[in-house]
mmCIF file of C-alpha atoms in Angstrom:
data_model
loop_
_atom_site.group_PDB
_atom_site.id
_atom_site.type_symbol
_atom_site.label_atom_id
_atom_site.label_comp_id
_atom_site.label_asym_id
_atom_site.label_seq_id
_atom_site.Cartn_x
_atom_site.Cartn_y
_atom_site.Cartn_z
ATOM 1 C CA MET A 1 143.941 69.311 100.127
ATOM 2 C CA GLY A 2 141.934 70.911 97.726
ATOM 3 C CA ARG A 3 144.867 73.324 96.480
ATOM 4 C CA TYR A 4 146.761 70.215 95.372
ATOM 5 C CA ARG A 5 144.340 69.219 92.942
ATOM 6 C CA PHE A 6 144.571 72.291 90.953
ATOM 7 C CA ILE A 7 148.543 72.037 90.021
ATOM 8 C CA ALA A 8 148.744 71.416 86.427
ATOM 9 C CA ARG A 9 152.322 71.060 85.742
ATOM 10 C CA ARG A 10 154.463 68.566 87.565
ATOM 11 C CA GLY A 11 157.446 71.316 88.123
ATOM 12 C CA ALA A 12 154.647 73.846 89.519
ATOM 13 C CA GLY A 13 153.963 70.911 91.974
ATOM 14 C CA LEU A 14 157.277 71.118 92.855
ATOM 15 C CA ASP A 15 157.725 74.651 93.272
ATOM 16 C CA PHE A 16 154.451 75.066 95.410
ATOM 17 C CA PHE A 17 155.792 72.386 97.887
ATOM 18 C CA ARG A 18 159.364 74.132 98.034
ATOM 19 C CA GLU A 19 157.535 77.591 98.502
ATOM 20 C CA SER A 20 155.440 76.203 101.084
ATOM 21 C CA PHE A 21 157.789 74.128 102.910
ATOM 22 C CA MET A 22 160.280 77.313 103.152
ATOM 23 C CA GLN A 23 157.355 79.523 104.452
ATOM 24 C CA ILE A 24 156.889 76.851 107.317
ATOM 25 C CA VAL A 25 160.663 76.647 108.188
ATOM 26 C CA ASN A 26 161.308 80.232 107.983
ATOM 27 C CA ARG A 27 158.524 80.790 110.347
ATOM 28 C CA HIS A 28 159.607 78.199 112.992
ATOM 29 C CA ALA A 29 163.301 77.842 112.448
ATOM 30 C CA PRO A 30 164.635 81.158 110.812
ATOM 31 C CA LEU A 31 168.067 81.231 109.861
ATOM 32 C CA ARG A 32 169.896 83.828 112.046
ATOM 33 C CA LYS A 33 173.196 85.586 111.239
ATOM 34 C CA CYS A 34 176.250 85.329 114.159
ATOM 35 C CA ARG A 35 179.318 86.839 114.444
ATOM 36 C CA ILE A 36 182.042 84.243 115.365
ATOM 37 C CA LYS A 37 184.923 85.982 117.232
ATOM 38 C CA GLY A 38 188.436 84.841 116.576
ATOM 39 C CA ARG A 39 190.876 83.730 119.309
ATOM 40 C CA GLU A 40 191.589 85.961 122.225
ATOM 41 C CA ASN A 41 194.232 88.501 121.901
ATOM 42 C CA PRO A 42 196.079 89.185 125.304
ATOM 43 C CA TRP A 43 197.827 92.512 123.990
ATOM 44 C CA PHE A 44 194.066 93.910 123.150
ATOM 45 C CA SER A 45 193.119 96.470 125.574
ATOM 46 C CA PRO A 46 189.806 98.311 126.324
ATOM 47 C CA GLU A 47 191.572 101.605 125.417
ATOM 48 C CA LEU A 48 192.273 100.085 121.897
ATOM 49 C CA ALA A 49 189.011 98.693 121.435
ATOM 50 C CA ASN A 50 187.462 102.467 122.204
ATOM 51 C CA MET A 51 189.858 103.957 119.733
ATOM 52 C CA ILE A 52 188.954 101.246 117.004
ATOM 53 C CA HIS A 53 185.365 102.177 117.524
ATOM 54 C CA GLU A 54 186.118 105.911 117.239
ATOM 55 C CA ARG A 55 187.881 105.325 113.829
ATOM 56 C CA ASN A 56 184.825 103.279 112.569
ATOM 57 C CA ARG A 57 182.404 105.820 113.582
ATOM 58 C CA ALA A 58 184.568 108.401 111.708
ATOM 59 C CA TRP A 59 184.879 106.118 108.828
ATOM 60 C CA GLY A 60 181.293 105.998 108.700
ATOM 61 C CA LYS A 61 180.611 109.826 109.057
ATOM 62 C CA ALA A 62 183.267 110.505 106.436
ATOM 63 C CA ARG A 63 181.485 107.966 103.864
ATOM 64 C CA THR A 64 177.896 109.467 104.500
ATOM 65 C CA THR A 65 179.091 113.341 104.249
ATOM 66 C CA GLU A 66 181.939 112.872 101.868
ATOM 67 C CA LEU A 67 183.631 116.032 103.369
ATOM 68 C CA THR A 68 187.371 116.360 103.265
ATOM 69 C CA THR A 69 187.640 117.273 106.865
ATOM 70 C CA TYR A 70 185.937 114.213 108.151
ATOM 71 C CA TRP A 71 188.195 111.964 105.575
ATOM 72 C CA PHE A 72 191.123 113.996 107.394
ATOM 73 C CA VAL A 73 189.794 113.092 110.780
ATOM 74 C CA PHE A 74 189.111 109.305 109.962
ATOM 75 C CA LYS A 75 192.800 108.898 108.241
ATOM 76 C CA GLN A 76 194.358 110.410 111.536
ATOM 77 C CA LEU A 77 192.415 108.104 113.794
ATOM 78 C CA ARG A 78 193.451 105.140 111.370
ATOM 79 C CA ASN A 79 196.735 106.002 111.623
ATOM 80 C CA LYS A 80 196.841 106.571 115.449
ATOM 81 C CA CYS A 81 194.793 102.759 115.668
ATOM 82 C CA THR A 82 197.595 101.344 113.367
ATOM 83 C CA SER A 83 200.533 102.693 115.501
ATOM 84 C CA LEU A 84 198.540 101.926 118.978
ATOM 85 C CA ILE A 85 197.979 97.977 117.762
ATOM 86 C CA LYS A 86 201.899 97.794 116.903
ATOM 87 C CA LYS A 87 203.123 99.106 120.085
ATOM 88 C CA ALA A 88 200.488 97.067 122.148
ATOM 89 C CA LYS A 89 201.672 93.875 120.314
ATOM 90 C CA SER A 90 205.335 94.602 120.428
ATOM 91 C CA GLN A 91 205.076 95.530 124.521
ATOM 92 C CA TYR A 92 203.168 92.296 125.097
ATOM 93 C CA PHE A 93 205.486 90.050 123.125
ATOM 94 C CA LEU A 94 208.510 91.700 124.939
ATOM 95 C CA SER A 95 207.183 91.424 128.213
ATOM 96 C CA VAL A 96 206.359 87.668 127.886
ATOM 97 C CA THR A 97 209.712 86.888 126.604
ATOM 98 C CA THR A 98 211.689 88.834 129.076
ATOM 99 C CA GLU A 99 209.582 87.258 131.646
ATOM 100 C CA ASN A 100 210.550 83.910 130.786
ATOM 101 C CA LEU A 101 214.101 84.118 129.820
ATOM 102 C CA LYS A 102 215.513 81.964 132.861
ATOM 103 C CA ASP A 103 213.356 79.293 132.098
ATOM 104 C CA PRO A 104 213.859 77.793 128.499
ATOM 105 C CA GLN A 105 210.708 75.600 128.835
ATOM 106 C CA ARG A 106 208.080 78.523 129.320
ATOM 107 C CA PHE A 107 210.257 80.564 126.992
ATOM 108 C CA TRP A 108 209.720 78.186 124.000
ATOM 109 C CA LYS A 109 206.238 77.459 124.958
ATOM 110 C CA ALA A 110 205.254 81.348 124.803
ATOM 111 C CA ILE A 111 207.406 81.493 121.361
ATOM 112 C CA LYS A 112 205.321 78.889 120.026
ATOM 113 C CA SER A 113 202.063 80.442 121.165
ATOM 114 C CA PHE A 114 202.617 83.412 119.026
ATOM 115 C CA ALA A 115 203.326 81.370 115.908
ATOM 116 C CA VAL A 116 200.234 80.474 113.760
ATOM 117 C CA GLU A 117 199.944 76.759 113.537
ATOM 118 C CA LYS A 118 200.559 75.399 109.991
ATOM 119 C CA ILE A 119 198.701 72.659 108.148
ATOM 120 C CA SER A 120 200.823 69.555 107.772
ATOM 121 C CA GLN A 121 202.580 69.392 104.528
ATOM 122 C CA ALA A 122 202.662 65.556 104.516
ATOM 123 C CA LEU A 123 203.072 63.303 101.202
ATOM 124 C CA PRO A 124 199.856 62.266 99.701
ATOM 125 C CA THR A 125 198.597 58.779 100.649
ATOM 126 C CA PHE A 126 199.056 57.612 96.954
ATOM 127 C CA VAL A 127 200.194 59.009 93.548
ATOM 128 C CA LEU A 128 199.002 57.791 90.006
ATOM 129 C CA ARG A 129 202.021 56.475 87.823
ATOM 130 C CA ASP A 130 200.764 55.622 84.278
ATOM 131 C CA SER A 131 197.249 55.335 85.945
ATOM 132 C CA VAL A 132 198.110 52.858 88.600
ATOM 133 C CA PRO A 133 198.026 53.996 92.173
ATOM 134 C CA VAL A 134 201.072 53.747 94.036
ATOM 135 C CA TYR A 135 200.929 53.752 97.942
ATOM 136 C CA ASN A 136 204.247 52.871 99.091
ATOM 137 C CA ARG A 137 206.013 56.060 100.603
ATOM 138 C CA LEU A 138 209.448 55.157 98.975
ATOM 139 C CA GLU A 139 207.758 54.700 95.578
ATOM 140 C CA ILE A 140 205.808 57.994 95.866
ATOM 141 C CA LEU A 141 209.034 59.915 96.483
ATOM 142 C CA ASN A 142 210.804 58.441 93.487
ATOM 143 C CA CYS A 143 207.585 59.343 91.260
ATOM 144 C CA PHE A 144 208.133 62.752 92.452
ATOM 145 C CA ASN A 145 211.751 62.765 91.957
ATOM 146 C CA GLU A 146 211.277 61.347 88.398
ATOM 147 C CA HIS A 147 208.822 63.806 87.547
ATOM 148 C CA PHE A 148 211.023 66.922 88.657
ATOM 149 C CA LEU A 149 214.138 65.269 86.944
ATOM 150 C CA SER A 150 212.019 64.995 83.872
ATOM 151 C CA VAL A 151 210.694 68.673 84.156
ATOM 152 C CA GLY A 152 214.297 69.884 84.671
ATOM 153 C CA SER A 153 215.727 67.871 81.657
ATOM 154 C CA LEU A 154 212.759 69.332 79.446
ATOM 155 C CA SER A 155 213.425 72.622 80.721
ATOM 156 C CA GLY A 156 217.169 72.433 79.691
ATOM 157 C CA TYR A 157 216.003 71.070 76.328
ATOM 158 C CA MET A 158 213.940 74.032 75.625
ATOM 159 C CA GLN A 159 216.373 76.545 76.340
ATOM 160 C CA GLU A 160 218.996 74.657 73.893
ATOM 161 C CA SER A 161 216.329 74.996 71.221
#
């Protein structure tokens, strides 16, 4: 309690509190870095993982030594990894689609699983027309229509000048 009486500036007190608080937090609940893995790739094999590990080791060695021979080894492994990944993906997708050719439901389910989910491109909930919000869907569409018509007519006007 005695240390708090000797703080002369108001800002210094805040700095002291912040430093003390962060020391306690870091001691009892330190921040930890963790790696979040992506989704599982069914085409990814242990052999491919080993090849990528070798490539990464070769890259580290090439960076530290800066010798052209190590860079050459790294480039060879990089190209091999790239071709193996492409080959593994194509083989997997080909096998999944050919297995399900007779069943359209399973076929399209497999095709949709390959695609990346897109974010919905829905209309905004409202737009401003002359600083007044418009919520009606049809009026929103008309606002967009008017806007793009005016832009188109302005560009025609600009080209004539």
